[in-house]
XYZ file of C-alpha atoms in Angstrom:
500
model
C 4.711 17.056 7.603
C 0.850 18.607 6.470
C 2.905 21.878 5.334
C 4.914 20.411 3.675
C 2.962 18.091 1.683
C 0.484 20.809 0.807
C 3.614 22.329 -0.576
C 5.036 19.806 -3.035
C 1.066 19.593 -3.878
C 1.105 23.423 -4.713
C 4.733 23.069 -6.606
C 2.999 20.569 -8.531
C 0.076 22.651 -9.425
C 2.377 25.898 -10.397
C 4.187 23.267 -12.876
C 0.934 22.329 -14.261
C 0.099 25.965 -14.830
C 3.837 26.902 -16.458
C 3.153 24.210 -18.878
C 0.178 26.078 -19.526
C 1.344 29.602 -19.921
C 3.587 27.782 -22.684
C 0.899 26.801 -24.689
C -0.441 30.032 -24.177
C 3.184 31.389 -25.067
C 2.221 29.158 -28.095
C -0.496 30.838 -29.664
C -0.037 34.494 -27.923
C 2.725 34.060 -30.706
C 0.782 32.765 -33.556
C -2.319 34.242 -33.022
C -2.169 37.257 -31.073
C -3.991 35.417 -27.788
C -3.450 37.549 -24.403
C -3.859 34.929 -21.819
C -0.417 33.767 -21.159
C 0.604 36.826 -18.264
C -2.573 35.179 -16.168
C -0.687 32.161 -16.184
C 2.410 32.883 -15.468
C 1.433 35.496 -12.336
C -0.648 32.580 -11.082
C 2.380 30.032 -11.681
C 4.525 32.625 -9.762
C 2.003 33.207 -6.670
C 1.334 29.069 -6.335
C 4.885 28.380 -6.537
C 5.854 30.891 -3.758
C 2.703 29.750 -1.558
C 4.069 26.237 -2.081
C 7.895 27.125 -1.496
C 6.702 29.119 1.944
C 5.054 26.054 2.987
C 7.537 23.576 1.816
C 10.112 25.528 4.110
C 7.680 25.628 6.940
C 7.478 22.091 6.982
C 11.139 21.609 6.433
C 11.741 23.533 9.886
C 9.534 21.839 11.735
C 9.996 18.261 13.890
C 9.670 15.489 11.650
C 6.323 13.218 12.273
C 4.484 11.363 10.261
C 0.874 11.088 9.053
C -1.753 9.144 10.790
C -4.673 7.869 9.292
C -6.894 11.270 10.225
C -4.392 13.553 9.107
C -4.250 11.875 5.661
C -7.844 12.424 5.315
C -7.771 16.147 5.889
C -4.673 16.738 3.776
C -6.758 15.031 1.057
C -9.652 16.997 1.209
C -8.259 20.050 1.880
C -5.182 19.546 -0.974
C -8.198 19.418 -3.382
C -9.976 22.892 -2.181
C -6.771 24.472 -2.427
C -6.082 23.363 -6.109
C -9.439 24.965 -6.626
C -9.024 28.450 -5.443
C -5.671 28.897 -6.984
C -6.671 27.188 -9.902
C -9.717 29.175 -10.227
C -7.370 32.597 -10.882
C -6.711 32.345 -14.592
C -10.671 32.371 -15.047
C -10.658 35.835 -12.957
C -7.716 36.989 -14.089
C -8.275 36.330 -18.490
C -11.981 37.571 -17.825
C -13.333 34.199 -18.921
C -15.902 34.592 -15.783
C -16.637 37.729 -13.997
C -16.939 36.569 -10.279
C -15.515 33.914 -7.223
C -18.968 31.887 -7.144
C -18.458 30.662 -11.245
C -14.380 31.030 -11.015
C -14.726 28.030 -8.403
C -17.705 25.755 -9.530
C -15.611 25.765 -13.159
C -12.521 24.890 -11.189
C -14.168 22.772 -9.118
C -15.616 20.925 -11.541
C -12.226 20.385 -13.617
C -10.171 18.640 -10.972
C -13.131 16.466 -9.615
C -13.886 15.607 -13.581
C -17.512 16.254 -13.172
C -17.367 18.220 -16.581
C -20.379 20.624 -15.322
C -19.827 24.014 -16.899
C -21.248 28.041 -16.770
C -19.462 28.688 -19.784
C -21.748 29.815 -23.198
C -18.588 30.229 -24.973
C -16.419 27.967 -24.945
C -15.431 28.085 -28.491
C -14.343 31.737 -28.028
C -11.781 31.104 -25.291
C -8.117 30.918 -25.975
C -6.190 27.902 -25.926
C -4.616 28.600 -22.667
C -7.553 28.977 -20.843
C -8.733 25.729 -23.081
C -5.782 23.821 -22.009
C -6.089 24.922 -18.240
C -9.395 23.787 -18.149
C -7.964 19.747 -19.734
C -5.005 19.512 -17.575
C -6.877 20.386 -14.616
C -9.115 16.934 -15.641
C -6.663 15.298 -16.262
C -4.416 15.707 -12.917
C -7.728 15.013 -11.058
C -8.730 12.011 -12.382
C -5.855 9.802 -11.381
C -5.295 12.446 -8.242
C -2.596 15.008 -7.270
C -1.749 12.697 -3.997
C -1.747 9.833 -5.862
C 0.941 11.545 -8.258
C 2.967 12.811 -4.945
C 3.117 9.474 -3.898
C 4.206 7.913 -6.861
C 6.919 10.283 -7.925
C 7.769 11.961 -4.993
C 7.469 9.385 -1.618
C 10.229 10.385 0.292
C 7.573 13.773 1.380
C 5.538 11.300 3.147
C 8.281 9.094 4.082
C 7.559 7.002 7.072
C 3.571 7.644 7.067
C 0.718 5.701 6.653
C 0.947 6.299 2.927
C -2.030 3.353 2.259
C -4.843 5.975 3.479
C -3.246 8.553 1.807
C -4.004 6.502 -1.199
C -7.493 5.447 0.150
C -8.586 8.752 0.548
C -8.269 9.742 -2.525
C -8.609 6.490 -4.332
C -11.198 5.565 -2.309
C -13.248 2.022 -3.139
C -14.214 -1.251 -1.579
C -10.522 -2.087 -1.114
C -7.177 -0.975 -1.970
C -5.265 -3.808 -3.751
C -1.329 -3.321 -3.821
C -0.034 -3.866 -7.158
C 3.876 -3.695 -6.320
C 5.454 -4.337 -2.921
C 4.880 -0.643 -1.787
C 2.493 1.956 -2.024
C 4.743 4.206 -4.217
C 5.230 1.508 -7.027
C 1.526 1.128 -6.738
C 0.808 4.425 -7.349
C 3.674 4.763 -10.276
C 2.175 1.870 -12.243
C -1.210 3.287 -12.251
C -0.090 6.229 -13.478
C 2.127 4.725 -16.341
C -1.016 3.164 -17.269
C -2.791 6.496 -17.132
C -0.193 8.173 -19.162
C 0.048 5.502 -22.261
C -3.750 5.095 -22.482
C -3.527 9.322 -22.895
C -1.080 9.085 -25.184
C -2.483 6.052 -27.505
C -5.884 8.129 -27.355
C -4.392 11.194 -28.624
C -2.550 9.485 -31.222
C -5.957 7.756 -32.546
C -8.071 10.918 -31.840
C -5.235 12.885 -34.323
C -5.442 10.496 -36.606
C -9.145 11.667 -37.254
C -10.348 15.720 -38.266
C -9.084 16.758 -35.206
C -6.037 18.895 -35.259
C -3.291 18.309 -32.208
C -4.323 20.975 -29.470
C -7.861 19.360 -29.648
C -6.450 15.824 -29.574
C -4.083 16.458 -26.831
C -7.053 18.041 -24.354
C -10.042 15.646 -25.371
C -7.235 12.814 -24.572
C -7.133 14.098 -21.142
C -10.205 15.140 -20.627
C -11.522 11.489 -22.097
C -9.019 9.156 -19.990
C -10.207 11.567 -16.955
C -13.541 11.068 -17.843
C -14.032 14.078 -17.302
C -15.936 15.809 -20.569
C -14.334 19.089 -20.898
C -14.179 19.661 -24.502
C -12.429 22.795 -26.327
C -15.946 23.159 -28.432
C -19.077 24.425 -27.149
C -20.761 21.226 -29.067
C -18.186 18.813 -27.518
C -17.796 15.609 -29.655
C -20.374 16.537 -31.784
C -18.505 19.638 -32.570
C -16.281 17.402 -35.627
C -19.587 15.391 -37.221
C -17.248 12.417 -37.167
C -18.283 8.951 -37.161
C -14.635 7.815 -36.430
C -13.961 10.130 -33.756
C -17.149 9.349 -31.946
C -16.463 5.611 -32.305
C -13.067 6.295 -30.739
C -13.951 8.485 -28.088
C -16.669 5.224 -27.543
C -13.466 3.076 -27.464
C -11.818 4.921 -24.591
C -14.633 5.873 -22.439
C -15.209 2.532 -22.395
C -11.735 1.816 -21.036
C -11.426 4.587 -18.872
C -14.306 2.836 -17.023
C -12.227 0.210 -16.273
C -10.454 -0.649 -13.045
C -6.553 0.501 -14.315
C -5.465 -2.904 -11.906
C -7.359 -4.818 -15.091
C -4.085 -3.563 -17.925
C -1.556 -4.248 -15.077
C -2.725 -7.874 -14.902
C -3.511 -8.031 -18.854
C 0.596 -6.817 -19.391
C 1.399 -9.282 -17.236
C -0.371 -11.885 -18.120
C -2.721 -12.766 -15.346
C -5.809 -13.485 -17.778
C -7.176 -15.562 -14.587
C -7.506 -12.751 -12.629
C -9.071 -10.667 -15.980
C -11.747 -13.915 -16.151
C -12.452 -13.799 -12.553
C -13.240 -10.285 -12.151
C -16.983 -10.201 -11.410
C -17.286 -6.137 -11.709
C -15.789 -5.964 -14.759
C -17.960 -8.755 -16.200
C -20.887 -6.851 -15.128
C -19.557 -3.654 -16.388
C -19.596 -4.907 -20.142
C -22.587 -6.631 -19.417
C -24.076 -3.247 -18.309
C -23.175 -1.519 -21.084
C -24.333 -4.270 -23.659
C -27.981 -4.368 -21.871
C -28.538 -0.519 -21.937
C -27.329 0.081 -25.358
C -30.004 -2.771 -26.680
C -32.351 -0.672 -24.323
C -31.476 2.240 -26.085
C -31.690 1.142 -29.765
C -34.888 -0.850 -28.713
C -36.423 2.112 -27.678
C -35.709 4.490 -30.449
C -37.134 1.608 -32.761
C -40.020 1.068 -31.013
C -40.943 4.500 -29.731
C -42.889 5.939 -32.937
C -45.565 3.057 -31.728
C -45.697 5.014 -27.982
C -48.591 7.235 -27.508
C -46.061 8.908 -24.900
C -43.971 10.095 -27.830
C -44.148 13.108 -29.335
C -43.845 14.352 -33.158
C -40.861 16.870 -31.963
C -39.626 13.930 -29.352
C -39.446 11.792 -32.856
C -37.931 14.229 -35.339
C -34.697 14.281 -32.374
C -34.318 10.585 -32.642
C -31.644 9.038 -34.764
C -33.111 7.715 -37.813
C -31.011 4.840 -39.115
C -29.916 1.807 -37.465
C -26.238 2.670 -37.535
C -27.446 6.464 -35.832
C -29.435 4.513 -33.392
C -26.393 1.887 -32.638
C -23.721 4.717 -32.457
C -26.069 7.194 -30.270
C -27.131 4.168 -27.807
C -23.667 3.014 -27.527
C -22.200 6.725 -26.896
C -24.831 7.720 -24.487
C -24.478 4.964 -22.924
C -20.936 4.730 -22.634
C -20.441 8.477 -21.673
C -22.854 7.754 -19.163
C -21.710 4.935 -16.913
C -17.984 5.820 -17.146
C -19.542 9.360 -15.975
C -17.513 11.415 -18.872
C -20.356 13.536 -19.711
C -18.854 14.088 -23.691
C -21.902 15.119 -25.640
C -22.017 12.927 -29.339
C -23.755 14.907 -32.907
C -27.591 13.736 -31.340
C -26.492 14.433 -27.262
C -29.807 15.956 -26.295
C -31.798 13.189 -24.109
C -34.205 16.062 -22.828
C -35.405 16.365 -26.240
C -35.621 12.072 -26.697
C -38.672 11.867 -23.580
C -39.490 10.688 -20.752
C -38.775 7.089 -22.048
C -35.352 7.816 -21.951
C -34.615 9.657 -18.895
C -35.471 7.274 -16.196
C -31.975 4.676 -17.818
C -30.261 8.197 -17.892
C -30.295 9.080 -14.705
C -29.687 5.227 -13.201
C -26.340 4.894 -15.086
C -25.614 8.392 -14.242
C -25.484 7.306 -10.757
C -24.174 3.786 -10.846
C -21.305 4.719 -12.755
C -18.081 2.319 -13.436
C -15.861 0.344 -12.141
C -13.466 0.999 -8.502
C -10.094 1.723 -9.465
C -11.200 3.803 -12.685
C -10.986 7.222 -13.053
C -15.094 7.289 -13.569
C -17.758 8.485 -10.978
C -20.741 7.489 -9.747
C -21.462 4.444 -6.817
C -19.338 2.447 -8.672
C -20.601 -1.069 -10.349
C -18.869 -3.350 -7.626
C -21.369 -1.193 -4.942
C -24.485 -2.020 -7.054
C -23.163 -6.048 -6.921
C -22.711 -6.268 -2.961
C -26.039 -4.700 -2.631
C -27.890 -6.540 -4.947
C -26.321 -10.144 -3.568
C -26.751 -8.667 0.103
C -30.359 -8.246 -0.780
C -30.242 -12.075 -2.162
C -28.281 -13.485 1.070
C -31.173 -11.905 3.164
C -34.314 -13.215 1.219
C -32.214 -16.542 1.540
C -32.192 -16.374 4.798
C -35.938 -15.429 5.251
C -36.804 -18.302 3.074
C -33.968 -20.552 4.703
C -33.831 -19.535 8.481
C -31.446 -22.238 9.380
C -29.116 -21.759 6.586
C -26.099 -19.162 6.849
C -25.391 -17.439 3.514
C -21.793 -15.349 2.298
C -21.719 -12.272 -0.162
C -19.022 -13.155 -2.363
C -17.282 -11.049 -5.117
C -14.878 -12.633 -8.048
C -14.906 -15.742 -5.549
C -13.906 -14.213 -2.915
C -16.124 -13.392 0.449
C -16.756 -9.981 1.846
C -16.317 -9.377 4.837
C -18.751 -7.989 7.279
C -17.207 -4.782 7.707
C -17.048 -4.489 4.256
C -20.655 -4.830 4.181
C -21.594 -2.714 6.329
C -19.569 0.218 4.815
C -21.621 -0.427 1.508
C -25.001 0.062 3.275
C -23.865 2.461 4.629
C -22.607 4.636 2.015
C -25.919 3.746 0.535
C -27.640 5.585 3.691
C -25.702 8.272 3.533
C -25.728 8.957 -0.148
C -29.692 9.102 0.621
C -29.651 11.565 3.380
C -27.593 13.602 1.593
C -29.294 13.139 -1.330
C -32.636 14.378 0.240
C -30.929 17.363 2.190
C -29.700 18.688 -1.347
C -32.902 18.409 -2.634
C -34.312 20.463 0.227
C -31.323 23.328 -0.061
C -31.699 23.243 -3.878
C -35.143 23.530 -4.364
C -34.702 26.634 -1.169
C -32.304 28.231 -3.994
C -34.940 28.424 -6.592
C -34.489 25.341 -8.749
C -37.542 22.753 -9.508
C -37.686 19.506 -8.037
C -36.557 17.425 -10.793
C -33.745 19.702 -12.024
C -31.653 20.009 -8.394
C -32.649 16.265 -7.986
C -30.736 15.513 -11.441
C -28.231 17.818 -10.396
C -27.406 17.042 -7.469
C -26.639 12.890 -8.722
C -24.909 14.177 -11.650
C -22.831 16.705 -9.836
C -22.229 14.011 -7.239
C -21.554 11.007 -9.514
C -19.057 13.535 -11.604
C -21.038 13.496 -14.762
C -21.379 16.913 -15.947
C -24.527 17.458 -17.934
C -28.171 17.146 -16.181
C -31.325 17.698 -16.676
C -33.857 20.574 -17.868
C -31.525 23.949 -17.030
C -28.694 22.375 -16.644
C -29.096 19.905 -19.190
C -27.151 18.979 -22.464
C -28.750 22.040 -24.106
C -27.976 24.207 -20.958
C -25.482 24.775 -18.535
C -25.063 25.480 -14.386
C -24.881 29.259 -15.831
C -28.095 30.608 -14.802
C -29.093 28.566 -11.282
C -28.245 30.840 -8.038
C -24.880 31.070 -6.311
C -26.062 29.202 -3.038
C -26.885 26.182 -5.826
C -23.421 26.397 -7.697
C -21.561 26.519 -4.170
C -23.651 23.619 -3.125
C -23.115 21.527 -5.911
C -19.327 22.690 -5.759
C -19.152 21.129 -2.656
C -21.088 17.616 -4.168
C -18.508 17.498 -6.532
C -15.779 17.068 -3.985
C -17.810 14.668 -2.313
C -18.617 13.036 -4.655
C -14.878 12.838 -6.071
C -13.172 12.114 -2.387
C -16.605 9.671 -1.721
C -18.848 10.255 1.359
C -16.739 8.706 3.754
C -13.990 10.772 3.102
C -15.843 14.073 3.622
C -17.920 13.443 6.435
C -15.191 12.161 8.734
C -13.851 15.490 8.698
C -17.117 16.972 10.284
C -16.649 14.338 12.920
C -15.988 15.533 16.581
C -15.181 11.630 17.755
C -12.741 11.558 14.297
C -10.807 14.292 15.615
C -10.475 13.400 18.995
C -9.189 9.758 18.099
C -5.725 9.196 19.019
């Protein structure tokens, strides 16, 4: 059953990559670009990889998956996407070696949007479209897709951890009577919100090929743009405000249209992460604008910190709100004024929180996730309640409805674990030659799926120049950080594996 599920997963991939050797058919036609045989010989070799193990499976005794099995085929599915995915890079030239072939790769399908790339403007479209697609199919996820289109490969298996393990979150609410339904509605979803943001992004100065990838890219949030610049590559007002518009909803948990189309506003009105979500973004954007009004009165602020600030009150509004926005759906885009290095100290500290809180479960966005950042906060209320009222018994409840212990106790502990692993990164990073604060930034934005951090490897940088032990690292945060904690870590557990 494994084989062959890693098979359709591979067939899937070699489609993905024989729609991109036809737009690289495309312009090898009209403009004389050389990338297309890459493609195809990489289409060709994941095909027959995923044929070989399709048949494999085929021959082999039917069983189904159990719960630990669907973790591993998970994890695994998504390193194997990477290292075949990584051969165009090697192949066109577009990097020279495994270590930066992988991290780019790596970094597409987990929709972190970190990059080694200088030149992104000189690349040709297929290697431009490879690197949106690959966004794109990660930010719903490949299993996700399998299970949605094709169910009858995991026909008979626990196909609700299959789900969870990629779509991991607090819970897993069924939208449809089955799994499969589930998992085609959220991708219907998924494909009309790409397909409305193309059509609005078009309708600005960009032409279709960028429309078509910043729509995946954005609805991924994952911040792969076809211009070294990104966003700020078209000086466009509009487009910025619409790539605003969809961040925004990306952020979303995609359960939130299914009940809107239907007509369940009570469950829209209920929904306690999503009111915080808005909330969140309202609060730091007033932050934001407060504190490019009010920082030419900080002695903190310097003359070159002030000259990067936007000037006007509509440049302050629109940079708050994009920064903002690109931050806590964890898209990374980059707007006209995208340098907070060059903004100060003022402005990092808000940077890096949202960077790691991130948006809402059941989005395509990174980070904790918002409804994390509510159960802690009320647990923390429920126990000083209890302190102050020793008598009294107290619940954690979210959109009116109680969490369970178990529940709880998987939030803290995530929380634990994100800090242990959090501190052993630092340690490893700072081994590999990179300063204290720039592998501690990296690390959360690698692991919240961001893209763009701090000093180095900040907006006005790139993961280019830190060592290869670093970039395989923060490869490996990336997944983790994709797949969640959990997901990972039960893999390196000897009790997991002997668990009937």
């Amino acid at each position: 059953m494994k084989s062959k599920l890693f098979g359709v997963l591979l067939l899937i991939e070699a489609a993905a990559l024989l729609l991109t050797a036809a737009v690289a058919l495309h312009y090898q036609r009209v403009a004389g670009e050389t990338d297309a045989r890459c493609f195809l010989l990489t289409a060709g070799l994941t095909g027959a990889v995923g044929l070989l193990l399709y048949n494999i499976g085929n021959s082999m005794k039917k069983s189904q998956l159990q719960i630990r099995d669907s973790f591993m085929v998970v994890a695994l599915s998504w390193v194997l996407f990477s290292l075949f995915g990584m051969l165009p890079f090697l192949m066109n030239g577009t990097v020279d070696n495994v270590t930066d072939a992988f991290f780019e790769t790596m970094s597409g399908f987990s929709t972190t949007g970190a990059t080694i790339l200088n030149n992104i403007d000189q690349q040709p479209h297929g290697i431009l479209f490879w690197r949106s697609i690959m966004q794109w199919m990660g930010g719903l996820g490949v299993v996700v897709f399998t299970l949605a289109f094709i169910p009858s490969v995991a026909k008979g298996s626990k196909k609700i951890s299959l789900f969870a393990a990629e779509a991991p979150g607090l819970s897993v609410e069924k939208l449809a009577p089955t799994m499969g339904a589930t998992s085609r509605l959220l991708w219907f979803i998924y494909i009309a919100l790409t397909l409305l943001c193309a059509f609005f992004y078009h309708l600005g100065p960009m032409n279709k090929f960028d429309a078509v990838c910043h729509a995946f890219t954005t609805i991924a949030t994952g911040g792969f743009s076809t211009h070294q610049a990104s966003i700020g590559y078209f000086q466009s007002n509009y487009i910025e405000c619409v790539c605003i518009f969809f961040m925004l909803l990306s952020g979303i948990n995609f359960a939130m249209y299914h009940f809107l189309f239907t007509r369940r506003f009570d469950v829209i009105r209920r929904n306690e992460e999503l009111r915080w979500y808005l909330l969140a973004i309202l609060i730091f954007t007033l932050l934001f604008v407060g504190r490019f009004y009010f920082a030419p009165h900080f002695n903190t602020i310097t003359e070159e910190q002030l000259a990067s600030h936007p000037q006007t009150w509509w440049e302050r509004v629109r940079t708050s709100m994009f920064h903002v926005v690109a931050l806590l759906s964890n898209t990374g885009f980059q707007g006209s004024n995208y340098d907070y290095d060059l903004w100060g100290r003022l402005f990092l500290i808000p940077t890096v929180l949202m960077m790691v809180v991130g948006g809402c479960a059941g989005s395509t966005s990174g980070g904790i996730k918002m409804v994390r950042v509510i159960v802690l906060a009320k647990y923390v209320k429920k126990t000083l309640n209890e302190l102050i009222h020793s008598s009294s018994v107290y619940t954690v409840k979210i959109s009116g409805q109680v969490v369970e212990d178990l529940s709880l106790k998987r939030v803290l502990s995530f929380f634990s674990l994100f800090i242990i692993v959090f501190m052993v990164n630092i340690v490893v990073l700072s081994a590999a030659g990179m300063s204290f604060e720039d592998g501690a930034i990296s690390f959360l934005t690698c692991f919240s799926n961001y893209g763009p951090g701090s000093g180095i490897t900040g907006p006005s940088g790139n993961f280019d120049n830190i060592s290869n032990v670093a970039k395989w690292l923060l490869s490996f945060d990336m997944l983790v950080g994709r797949l969640e904690i959990f997901t990972i870590l039960l893999l390196f557990s000897r009790s997991f594996w002997r668990a009937k």
